[in-house]
PDB file of C-alpha atoms in Angstrom:
ATOM      1  CA  MET E   1      -5.878   0.598  11.060  1.00  0.00           C
ATOM      2  CA  LYS E   2      -6.826   4.190  10.354  1.00  0.00           C
ATOM      3  CA  HIS E   3      -6.226   5.291   6.794  1.00  0.00           C
ATOM      4  CA  ASN E   4      -5.740   9.024   6.662  1.00  0.00           C
ATOM      5  CA  SER E   5      -4.177  10.023   3.381  1.00  0.00           C
ATOM      6  CA  MET E   6      -4.660   9.770  -0.357  1.00  0.00           C
ATOM      7  CA  ASP E   7      -1.609   7.520  -0.521  1.00  0.00           C
ATOM      8  CA  ASP E   8      -3.207   5.143   2.023  1.00  0.00           C
ATOM      9  CA  ALA E   9      -6.379   5.093  -0.065  1.00  0.00           C
ATOM     10  CA  GLY E  10      -4.360   4.293  -3.173  1.00  0.00           C
ATOM     11  CA  CYS E  11      -2.588   1.444  -1.410  1.00  0.00           C
ATOM     12  CA  CYS E  12      -5.925   0.025  -0.206  1.00  0.00           C
ATOM     13  CA  LEU E  13      -7.312   0.091  -3.728  1.00  0.00           C
ATOM     14  CA  LEU E  14      -4.220  -1.585  -5.165  1.00  0.00           C
ATOM     15  CA  SER E  15      -4.417  -4.253  -2.474  1.00  0.00           C
ATOM     16  CA  VAL E  16      -8.026  -5.037  -3.385  1.00  0.00           C
ATOM     17  CA  ALA E  17      -7.100  -5.147  -7.083  1.00  0.00           C
ATOM     18  CA  TRP E  18      -4.246  -7.521  -6.363  1.00  0.00           C
ATOM     19  CA  ASN E  19      -6.333  -9.809  -4.135  1.00  0.00           C
ATOM     20  CA  VAL E  20      -9.485 -10.221  -6.222  1.00  0.00           C
ATOM     21  CA  ALA E  21      -9.440 -13.980  -6.571  1.00  0.00           C
ATOM     22  CA  PRO E  22      -9.539 -15.167 -10.190  1.00  0.00           C
ATOM     23  CA  HIS E  23     -11.851 -18.146  -9.544  1.00  0.00           C
ATOM     24  CA  GLY E  24     -14.607 -19.325 -11.817  1.00  0.00           C
ATOM     25  CA  GLN E  25     -14.996 -19.133 -15.532  1.00  0.00           C
ATOM     26  CA  PRO E  26     -13.661 -15.969 -17.177  1.00  0.00           C
ATOM     27  CA  ASP E  27     -16.691 -15.585 -19.464  1.00  0.00           C
ATOM     28  CA  SER E  28     -19.188 -15.747 -16.592  1.00  0.00           C
ATOM     29  CA  ARG E  29     -20.891 -12.875 -14.775  1.00  0.00           C
ATOM     30  CA  ARG E  30     -18.536 -13.569 -11.850  1.00  0.00           C
ATOM     31  CA  GLY E  31     -15.548 -13.151 -14.140  1.00  0.00           C
ATOM     32  CA  ALA E  32     -16.940  -9.904 -15.555  1.00  0.00           C
ATOM     33  CA  VAL E  33     -17.560  -8.461 -12.079  1.00  0.00           C
ATOM     34  CA  ARG E  34     -14.067  -9.533 -10.972  1.00  0.00           C
ATOM     35  CA  ARG E  35     -12.470  -7.873 -13.993  1.00  0.00           C
ATOM     36  CA  LEU E  36     -14.462  -4.687 -13.297  1.00  0.00           C
ATOM     37  CA  VAL E  37     -13.398  -4.623  -9.628  1.00  0.00           C
ATOM     38  CA  GLU E  38      -9.760  -5.295 -10.503  1.00  0.00           C
ATOM     39  CA  SER E  39      -9.668  -2.672 -13.263  1.00  0.00           C
ATOM     40  CA  VAL E  40     -11.423   0.050 -11.276  1.00  0.00           C
ATOM     41  CA  CYS E  41      -9.300  -0.541  -8.166  1.00  0.00           C
ATOM     42  CA  ARG E  42      -6.028  -0.665 -10.090  1.00  0.00           C
ATOM     43  CA  SER E  43      -6.788   2.525 -12.018  1.00  0.00           C
ATOM     44  CA  ALA E  44      -8.131   4.443  -9.022  1.00  0.00           C
ATOM     45  CA  GLY E  45      -5.294   3.181  -6.808  1.00  0.00           C
ATOM     46  CA  LEU E  46      -2.601   4.261  -9.243  1.00  0.00           C
ATOM     47  CA  GLY E  47      -4.370   7.580  -9.759  1.00  0.00           C
ATOM     48  CA  ALA E  48      -4.653   8.177  -6.009  1.00  0.00           C
ATOM     49  CA  ARG E  49      -0.973   7.398  -5.457  1.00  0.00           C
ATOM     50  CA  ASP E  50      -0.007   9.704  -8.328  1.00  0.00           C
ATOM     51  CA  TRP E  51      -2.225  12.454  -6.882  1.00  0.00           C
ATOM     52  CA  ALA E  52      -0.629  11.976  -3.436  1.00  0.00           C
ATOM     53  CA  ALA E  53       2.873  12.206  -4.909  1.00  0.00           C
ATOM     54  CA  ARG E  54       1.995  15.570  -6.445  1.00  0.00           C
ATOM     55  CA  HIS E  55      -0.380  17.057  -3.849  1.00  0.00           C
ATOM     56  CA  GLY E  56       0.493  15.414  -0.525  1.00  0.00           C
ATOM     57  CA  THR E  57      -1.779  13.817   2.042  1.00  0.00           C
ATOM     58  CA  GLY E  58      -5.011  15.472   0.969  1.00  0.00           C
ATOM     59  CA  GLU E  59      -8.054  16.283   3.024  1.00  0.00           C
ATOM     60  CA  GLU E  60     -10.476  13.618   4.220  1.00  0.00           C
ATOM     61  CA  SER E  61     -13.038  14.916   1.723  1.00  0.00           C
ATOM     62  CA  ASP E  62     -10.476  14.173  -1.030  1.00  0.00           C
ATOM     63  CA  TYR E  63      -9.510  10.617  -0.085  1.00  0.00           C
ATOM     64  CA  ARG E  64     -12.675   9.354   1.632  1.00  0.00           C
ATOM     65  CA  PRO E  65     -14.441   8.416  -1.658  1.00  0.00           C
ATOM     66  CA  PHE E  66     -11.348   6.410  -2.644  1.00  0.00           C
ATOM     67  CA  LEU E  67     -11.505   4.508   0.657  1.00  0.00           C
ATOM     68  CA  GLN E  68     -15.238   3.967   0.136  1.00  0.00           C
ATOM     69  CA  LEU E  69     -14.471   2.586  -3.323  1.00  0.00           C
ATOM     70  CA  ALA E  70     -11.940   0.162  -1.823  1.00  0.00           C
ATOM     71  CA  ASP E  71     -14.453  -0.882   0.837  1.00  0.00           C
ATOM     72  CA  VAL E  72     -17.234  -1.557  -1.688  1.00  0.00           C
ATOM     73  CA  ALA E  73     -14.827  -3.438  -3.974  1.00  0.00           C
ATOM     74  CA  TYR E  74     -13.618  -5.580  -1.066  1.00  0.00           C
ATOM     75  CA  GLU E  75     -17.204  -6.405  -0.133  1.00  0.00           C
ATOM     76  CA  ILE E  76     -17.981  -7.428  -3.722  1.00  0.00           C
ATOM     77  CA  ALA E  77     -14.876  -9.636  -3.834  1.00  0.00           C
ATOM     78  CA  THR E  78     -15.911 -11.303  -0.573  1.00  0.00           C
ATOM     79  CA  LEU E  79     -19.457 -11.944  -1.778  1.00  0.00           C
ATOM     80  CA  LEU E  80     -18.128 -13.399  -5.030  1.00  0.00           C
ATOM     81  CA  LEU E  81     -16.234 -15.964  -2.985  1.00  0.00           C
ATOM     82  CA  LEU E  82     -19.424 -16.821  -1.091  1.00  0.00           C
ATOM     83  CA  VAL E  83     -21.469 -17.452  -4.231  1.00  0.00           C
ATOM     84  CA  GLU E  84     -18.805 -19.787  -5.585  1.00  0.00           C
ATOM     85  CA  ASP E  85     -17.833 -21.752  -2.545  1.00  0.00           C
ATOM     86  CA  PHE E  86     -20.436 -23.444  -0.361  1.00  0.00           C
ATOM     87  CA  LEU E  87     -20.957 -26.752   1.396  1.00  0.00           C
ATOM     88  CA  VAL E  88     -24.679 -27.029   0.705  1.00  0.00           C
ATOM     89  CA  PRO E  89     -26.174 -25.401  -2.395  1.00  0.00           C
ATOM     90  CA  ASP E  90     -28.909 -22.919  -1.505  1.00  0.00           C
ATOM     91  CA  LEU E  91     -30.465 -21.163  -4.474  1.00  0.00           C
ATOM     92  CA  GLU E  92     -32.301 -18.596  -2.341  1.00  0.00           C
ATOM     93  CA  ARG E  93     -29.086 -17.620  -0.555  1.00  0.00           C
ATOM     94  CA  GLU E  94     -27.234 -17.383  -3.867  1.00  0.00           C
ATOM     95  CA  HIS E  95     -29.951 -15.113  -5.300  1.00  0.00           C
ATOM     96  CA  ARG E  96     -29.768 -12.846  -2.222  1.00  0.00           C
ATOM     97  CA  ARG E  97     -25.996 -12.585  -2.533  1.00  0.00           C
ATOM     98  CA  TRP E  98     -26.174 -11.861  -6.254  1.00  0.00           C
ATOM     99  CA  ALA E  99     -28.752  -9.127  -5.623  1.00  0.00           C
ATOM    100  CA  GLU E 100     -26.338  -7.586  -3.123  1.00  0.00           C
ATOM    101  CA  ILE E 101     -23.413  -7.937  -5.553  1.00  0.00           C
ATOM    102  CA  GLU E 102     -25.401  -6.169  -8.283  1.00  0.00           C
ATOM    103  CA  GLU E 103     -26.387  -3.363  -5.899  1.00  0.00           C
ATOM    104  CA  LEU E 104     -22.782  -2.943  -4.759  1.00  0.00           C
ATOM    105  CA  THR E 105     -21.593  -2.989  -8.364  1.00  0.00           C
ATOM    106  CA  THR E 106     -23.860  -0.017  -9.052  1.00  0.00           C
ATOM    107  CA  ARG E 107     -22.304   1.782  -6.072  1.00  0.00           C
ATOM    108  CA  LEU E 108     -18.816   0.797  -7.280  1.00  0.00           C
ATOM    109  CA  THR E 109     -19.559   2.376 -10.658  1.00  0.00           C
ATOM    110  CA  GLU E 110     -20.824   5.594  -9.021  1.00  0.00           C
ATOM    111  CA  LEU E 111     -17.716   5.877  -6.840  1.00  0.00           C
ATOM    112  CA  ALA E 112     -15.456   5.043  -9.794  1.00  0.00           C
ATOM    113  CA  GLU E 113     -17.029   7.876 -11.766  1.00  0.00           C
ATOM    114  CA  TRP E 114     -16.611  10.300  -8.846  1.00  0.00           C
ATOM    115  CA  THR E 115     -12.956   9.353  -8.301  1.00  0.00           C
ATOM    116  CA  SER E 116     -12.278   9.514 -12.038  1.00  0.00           C
ATOM    117  CA  ASN E 117     -13.759  13.019 -12.212  1.00  0.00           C
ATOM    118  CA  PHE E 118     -11.784  14.106  -9.143  1.00  0.00           C
ATOM    119  CA  LEU E 119      -8.524  12.861 -10.628  1.00  0.00           C
ATOM    120  CA  SER E 120      -9.167  14.331 -14.061  1.00  0.00           C
ATOM    121  CA  LEU E 121      -9.985  17.740 -12.539  1.00  0.00           C
ATOM    122  CA  SER E 122      -6.704  17.633 -10.624  1.00  0.00           C
ATOM    123  CA  GLY E 123      -4.656  16.516 -13.617  1.00  0.00           C
ATOM    124  CA  SER E 124      -4.267  12.804 -12.773  1.00  0.00           C
ATOM    125  CA  ALA E 125      -5.314  10.283 -15.371  1.00  0.00           C
ATOM    126  CA  LEU E 126      -7.750   7.494 -14.527  1.00  0.00           C
ATOM    127  CA  ARG E 127      -8.962   5.081 -17.166  1.00  0.00           C
ATOM    128  CA  LEU E 128     -11.862   2.777 -16.387  1.00  0.00           C
TER     129      LEU E 128
END
């Protein structure tokens, strides 16, 4: 499916926020990453939908970072499932996945900052 509007981007972000599985212990690193993904996606998704309601579809350069944020968040959520659920424990594989999760979390934070700045400059509120 081709997403081609700010409203689509907002819906994608809200979908990721809604579907981040709440497995594991809440006080663990997994729980902290999940809460970050859920919070960032919910805030950016609501902000994107608000922006779309006031400004329309938007240009690709406007909504593309929001779609990238949703994509990175979805990838993190998927990897979190893989580090929690396995048939045969493999410490090396788990370390590789956690390294990727940490790298993606850095990218998530960068995109969250960009989208937050974009929304604040256009008068939409986004709280991380």
